[in-house]
Amino acid sequence: MFQLNRKHFKYFDYILTLLVVLISVFGVIAIYSASYDLNTNSFKGFYIKQIIWITIGIISYFLFTFINYRFLLKYSHIFYYISLIILGFVLIKGHIGMGAQRWINIGGFRLQPSEFIKVVWILFLAKKFSTHEIYYSTFLDIFKKALFLAPIFILIFLQPDLGTALVYVFLWGIALLFCGVRKYTVFVTIILMLISLPIGWSQLKDYQKKRIITFLYPEKDPFGAGYHVIQSKIAIGSGGLKGKGFLKGTQSHLRFLPERHTDFIFSLINEEFGFFGGIAILSIIFLLIFKILYVGLVVKEPGGKIICLLGASLIFFQTFVNSAMTVGLMPVVGIPMPFVSYGGSSIITFFTLTGIINSISMRRYDIVS
């Protein structure tokens, strides 16, 4: 399970670890500001909880760093089936809040299993796509692979959580493209997706349809569905190049900006630290992505390569969607910014994922029989 020796400790990835901690510290600073209540001149406890979750995340990071990632790959199919059972349990006994049933209560904490299971999904895909050689997949190959995607997608979609469900589809698509797909297959698939759009639209909940309409026309309902995006744009625009200063964001602290510690944390960063602050946090995240891709490039074992590719893709996808939705370039889908947004499930998930990538980095020169 651990199989450690001196050589592994020699290749411990300090740069990866430093980048992860640096982004998390930046996130805590932003959440500390988001916790500030201007009316009472006091702070809510969001940042304290975030520090607790980061501490748990760091423990998870080192635990999964020292566990041999090949052990996780070997049993990934068992983790996958356990995950399906957990997601089924969420639909039956999960906590209901804000019109969704996505959480379970454990020891006073409310956890979102669909976040943790992203790591299981990456391991499972790495196992499936590294042991079954598929080059230039046909429709039949894609259909076989989609049989594993369908149940996990449906269980999360029914919570309902379309944004997270699409993350799973995105990762599956990246793994598929990594193995190769015929151009003809890609072309026909796109045509079929376009034809099926009306069916997909009819299956969306009213609030999901409203989010998409709001994305296209936010000014149509400025005090309703379009309120979040409009206020976010005002906050980002008012920050200018250098920002208004730490704890001085008026849009944030006068409560014009909703969800400023979770989905719209990037808006608060831009308001208080300006364009330069927004670019700084995105630059550090992209350095982390490039570092993970580099690990994937140097590791020889296919499973490790796919884990790194999907890990980097997940961080890129969530960072892109989260930041794009704050400026109105994407619909608001409730996807957190990795290591920055408030939330224990997301923080622990990304620390665990990067811990596994560090495990790959430490064992990249192992001779695998």
XYZ file of C-alpha atoms in Angstrom:
369
model
C 0.000 0.000 0.000
C 2.793 2.485 0.889
C 5.940 0.834 -0.520
C 8.242 3.756 0.312
C 12.013 3.978 0.118
C 14.660 6.715 0.281
C 14.417 7.451 -3.441
C 10.732 8.313 -3.099
C 11.446 10.927 -0.403
C 14.165 12.372 -2.652
C 11.576 13.092 -5.342
C 8.970 14.564 -2.994
C 7.451 17.418 -5.038
C 8.049 20.574 -2.982
C 6.988 22.920 -5.787
C 3.615 21.183 -6.161
C 3.120 21.320 -2.388
C 4.125 24.989 -2.187
C 1.739 26.005 -4.983
C -1.191 24.169 -3.376
C -0.563 25.795 0.023
C -0.009 29.224 -1.563
C -3.362 29.155 -3.395
C -5.119 27.969 -0.216
C -3.612 30.815 1.837
C -4.774 33.286 -0.805
C -8.243 31.718 -0.553
C -8.312 32.085 3.258
C -7.363 35.781 2.969
C -10.232 36.324 0.518
C -12.696 34.357 2.688
C -11.548 36.328 5.761
C -12.543 39.483 3.919
C -15.822 37.892 2.758
C -16.564 37.057 6.411
C -16.437 40.731 7.394
C -19.821 42.234 8.292
C -19.650 46.004 7.773
C -22.881 46.653 9.692
C -21.705 45.011 12.933
C -17.948 45.497 12.354
C -17.438 41.810 13.115
C -16.417 38.631 11.316
C -18.424 35.476 10.652
C -16.736 32.126 11.169
C -16.295 31.156 7.502
C -12.533 31.644 7.500
C -12.087 29.617 10.710
C -13.974 26.673 9.193
C -11.934 27.039 5.996
C -8.689 26.833 8.017
C -9.990 23.675 9.732
C -10.827 22.112 6.357
C -7.451 23.108 4.916
C -5.784 21.431 7.906
C -7.782 18.254 7.227
C -6.948 18.652 3.529
C -3.202 18.878 4.256
C -3.417 15.686 6.347
C -5.212 14.005 3.425
C -2.565 15.405 1.047
C 0.301 13.761 2.920
C -1.645 10.546 3.491
C -2.300 10.098 -0.236
C 1.225 11.278 -1.082
C 2.671 8.347 0.824
C 0.098 5.796 -0.408
C 1.286 4.196 -3.638
C -1.085 5.476 -6.343
C -0.905 2.068 -8.096
C -2.669 0.572 -5.082
C -5.515 3.085 -5.583
C -5.642 2.301 -9.306
C -5.829 -1.432 -8.617
C -8.947 -1.087 -6.467
C -10.520 1.877 -8.272
C -13.399 -0.265 -9.596
C -14.380 -1.113 -6.003
C -14.250 2.593 -5.048
C -16.427 3.306 -8.103
C -19.204 0.891 -7.093
C -19.084 2.119 -3.466
C -19.453 5.654 -4.834
C -22.609 4.675 -6.734
C -24.082 3.300 -3.498
C -23.206 6.525 -1.644
C -24.757 8.674 -4.388
C -27.888 6.508 -4.262
C -27.999 6.985 -0.479
C -27.763 10.769 -0.942
C -30.878 10.690 -3.136
C -32.792 8.732 -0.472
C -31.525 10.073 2.871
C -29.410 13.093 1.945
C -29.799 16.553 3.436
C -32.163 18.805 1.485
C -31.238 22.452 1.119
C -31.779 25.216 -1.438
C -33.987 22.919 -3.513
C -31.335 20.209 -3.847
C -30.454 16.941 -2.107
C -26.659 16.793 -2.368
C -25.284 16.445 1.152
C -24.966 13.983 4.007
C -24.416 14.942 7.647
C -21.406 13.329 9.334
C -20.281 14.356 12.814
C -21.839 17.795 12.598
C -20.323 18.467 9.158
C -22.334 18.607 5.946
C -20.391 16.878 3.177
C -21.085 16.708 -0.545
C -20.128 13.205 -1.801
C -20.229 14.209 -5.480
C -17.177 16.402 -4.763
C -15.092 13.606 -3.161
C -16.132 11.134 -5.841
C -14.436 13.256 -8.498
C -11.159 11.716 -7.248
C -12.618 8.199 -7.502
C -13.874 8.986 -11.006
C -10.390 10.114 -12.107
C -8.808 6.945 -10.692
C -11.489 4.778 -12.299
C -11.078 6.448 -15.713
C -7.285 6.137 -15.454
C -7.662 2.423 -14.798
C -10.209 1.861 -17.569
C -8.453 3.875 -20.245
C -4.950 2.643 -19.461
C -5.687 -1.086 -19.490
C -7.979 -1.164 -22.532
C -6.015 -0.005 -25.523
C -8.333 2.051 -27.693
C -6.884 3.994 -30.551
C -9.237 6.036 -32.704
C -12.336 4.838 -30.888
C -15.422 3.889 -32.838
C -19.032 4.466 -31.769
C -19.099 0.994 -30.213
C -15.995 1.759 -28.120
C -17.514 5.050 -26.958
C -20.810 3.353 -26.131
C -19.008 0.763 -23.965
C -17.162 3.489 -22.072
C -20.356 5.523 -21.674
C -21.964 2.610 -19.782
C -19.807 3.572 -16.796
C -20.535 7.280 -17.195
C -24.324 6.984 -17.354
C -25.114 5.847 -13.769
C -22.817 8.340 -12.055
C -24.081 11.177 -14.276
C -27.754 10.324 -13.666
C -27.337 10.009 -9.881
C -25.716 13.454 -9.654
C -28.072 15.033 -12.211
C -31.067 13.882 -10.138
C -29.816 15.672 -6.961
C -30.133 18.013 -9.023
C -26.605 19.245 -9.721
C -26.121 19.723 -13.438
C -22.856 21.658 -13.036
C -21.099 18.865 -11.125
C -22.613 16.189 -13.399
C -21.119 17.976 -16.415
C -17.700 17.941 -14.715
C -17.866 14.128 -14.780
C -18.785 14.174 -18.494
C -15.924 16.584 -19.183
C -13.361 14.297 -17.493
C -14.726 11.274 -19.366
C -14.443 13.197 -22.654
C -10.822 14.211 -21.942
C -9.869 10.590 -21.180
C -11.571 9.474 -24.385
C -9.771 12.071 -26.488
C -6.463 11.121 -24.849
C -6.870 7.587 -26.203
C -7.947 8.831 -29.625
C -11.226 9.183 -31.513
C -11.859 9.062 -35.250
C -12.589 12.484 -36.834
C -15.739 11.073 -38.385
C -16.914 9.890 -34.957
C -16.300 13.321 -33.414
C -18.181 15.040 -36.268
C -21.222 12.756 -36.041
C -21.242 12.996 -32.216
C -21.376 16.803 -32.395
C -24.258 16.604 -34.902
C -26.156 14.185 -32.626
C -25.572 16.482 -29.618
C -26.965 19.458 -31.525
C -30.014 17.458 -32.626
C -30.649 16.286 -29.036
C -30.455 19.806 -27.545
C -34.273 20.300 -27.509
C -34.664 17.010 -25.587
C -31.978 18.047 -23.093
C -33.615 21.457 -22.648
C -36.972 19.826 -21.836
C -35.304 17.792 -19.039
C -33.877 20.829 -17.241
C -35.456 22.234 -14.077
C -37.022 25.693 -14.303
C -34.176 27.301 -12.323
C -31.609 25.682 -14.641
C -33.405 27.071 -17.708
C -33.513 30.460 -16.001
C -29.738 30.362 -15.434
C -29.083 29.773 -19.127
C -31.533 32.499 -20.181
C -29.923 34.809 -17.626
C -26.507 34.009 -19.071
C -27.700 35.194 -22.488
C -29.777 38.155 -21.241
C -28.787 39.089 -17.620
C -30.502 42.504 -17.901
C -33.851 40.823 -18.603
C -34.337 40.159 -14.869
C -31.939 42.513 -13.010
C -33.511 41.980 -9.569
C -34.124 38.259 -9.972
C -32.121 35.655 -11.895
C -29.744 38.241 -13.387
C -28.917 39.871 -10.052
C -25.860 37.731 -9.211
C -24.089 38.272 -12.522
C -24.862 41.991 -12.717
C -23.584 42.616 -9.178
C -20.522 40.495 -9.873
C -19.678 42.540 -12.970
C -20.100 45.781 -10.988
C -17.802 44.470 -8.240
C -15.099 43.399 -10.691
C -15.352 46.599 -12.712
C -15.235 48.831 -9.623
C -12.003 47.176 -8.495
C -10.092 48.620 -11.454
C -6.452 47.682 -11.874
C -5.302 47.848 -8.233
C -8.558 47.260 -6.319
C -10.223 49.127 -3.467
C -8.058 47.540 -0.802
C -8.342 44.694 1.687
C -11.701 44.755 3.576
C -12.755 47.816 1.567
C -14.909 46.205 -1.106
C -18.223 48.083 -0.999
C -20.134 45.700 -3.285
C -19.021 42.802 -1.066
C -19.419 44.263 2.404
C -22.643 46.139 1.726
C -24.035 42.743 0.660
C -24.773 43.652 -2.944
C -22.606 40.709 -4.041
C -24.285 37.375 -3.111
C -22.363 34.169 -2.340
C -19.163 36.229 -2.050
C -17.350 33.533 -0.051
C -18.289 30.615 -2.335
C -19.251 30.901 -6.021
C -18.359 34.603 -6.348
C -15.126 34.692 -4.353
C -13.280 35.655 -7.559
C -15.465 38.778 -7.812
C -14.462 39.814 -4.287
C -10.768 39.229 -5.093
C -11.047 41.483 -8.146
C -12.938 44.166 -6.238
C -10.441 44.366 -3.372
C -7.179 43.419 -5.137
C -8.104 44.621 -8.619
C -7.222 43.192 -12.008
C -3.671 42.512 -10.839
C -4.982 40.459 -7.878
C -7.268 38.421 -10.146
C -4.430 37.773 -12.597
C -2.113 36.822 -9.714
C -4.383 34.089 -8.352
C -5.133 32.752 -11.866
C -1.387 32.719 -12.650
C -0.580 30.649 -9.555
C -3.374 28.187 -10.406
C -2.088 27.853 -13.967
C 1.442 27.267 -12.632
C -0.053 24.417 -10.606
C -1.759 23.038 -13.735
C 1.501 23.173 -15.726
C 3.337 21.481 -12.838
C 0.802 18.622 -12.807
C 1.054 18.261 -16.601
C 4.844 18.123 -16.290
C 4.554 15.262 -13.782
C 2.261 13.483 -16.255
C 4.805 14.044 -19.005
C 7.751 12.489 -17.163
C 5.947 9.532 -15.585
C 6.153 6.391 -17.725
C 3.183 4.427 -16.422
C -0.057 5.111 -18.461
C -2.334 5.169 -15.397
C -0.209 7.882 -13.780
C -0.207 9.910 -17.014
C -4.016 9.845 -17.221
C -4.449 10.766 -13.535
C -2.213 13.825 -14.050
C -3.994 14.782 -17.283
C -7.449 14.504 -15.689
C -6.308 16.209 -12.464
C -4.945 19.178 -14.433
C -8.088 19.211 -16.605
C -10.356 19.247 -13.543
C -8.507 22.191 -11.959
C -8.486 24.049 -15.294
C -12.194 23.363 -15.970
C -13.402 24.508 -12.549
C -11.125 27.571 -12.530
C -12.233 28.571 -16.027
C -15.971 28.042 -15.404
C -15.901 29.758 -11.995
C -14.015 32.829 -13.189
C -15.928 33.003 -16.505
C -19.336 32.930 -14.807
C -18.392 35.892 -12.581
C -17.900 38.056 -15.682
C -20.930 36.675 -17.542
C -19.026 34.506 -20.042
C -20.580 31.289 -18.679
C -23.915 30.448 -16.997
C -23.900 30.416 -13.174
C -23.587 26.704 -12.381
C -22.281 26.721 -8.811
C -18.810 25.286 -9.490
C -16.223 26.338 -6.848
C -12.770 27.698 -7.678
C -10.219 25.023 -6.628
C -8.486 25.742 -3.258
C -10.001 29.261 -3.156
C -13.792 28.995 -2.705
C -15.237 28.286 0.726
C -16.281 24.657 1.255
C -14.877 21.633 3.051
C -15.839 19.042 0.449
C -14.100 20.907 -2.363
C -10.970 21.738 -0.324
C -10.438 18.170 0.903
C -11.111 16.803 -2.597
C -8.455 18.935 -4.265
C -5.880 18.333 -1.522
C -6.494 14.581 -1.884
C -6.181 14.780 -5.672
C -2.902 16.713 -5.573
C -1.630 14.341 -2.880
C -2.149 11.463 -5.339
C -0.308 13.464 -8.017
C 2.578 13.982 -5.582
C 2.537 10.209 -5.048
C 2.957 9.806 -8.822
C 5.746 12.390 -8.869
C 7.635 10.581 -6.067
C 7.360 7.241 -7.860
C 7.896 8.466 -11.442
C 11.198 6.613 -11.820
C 9.979 3.308 -10.380
C 10.496 0.260 -12.545
C 7.045 -1.252 -13.038
C 6.935 -4.924 -13.905
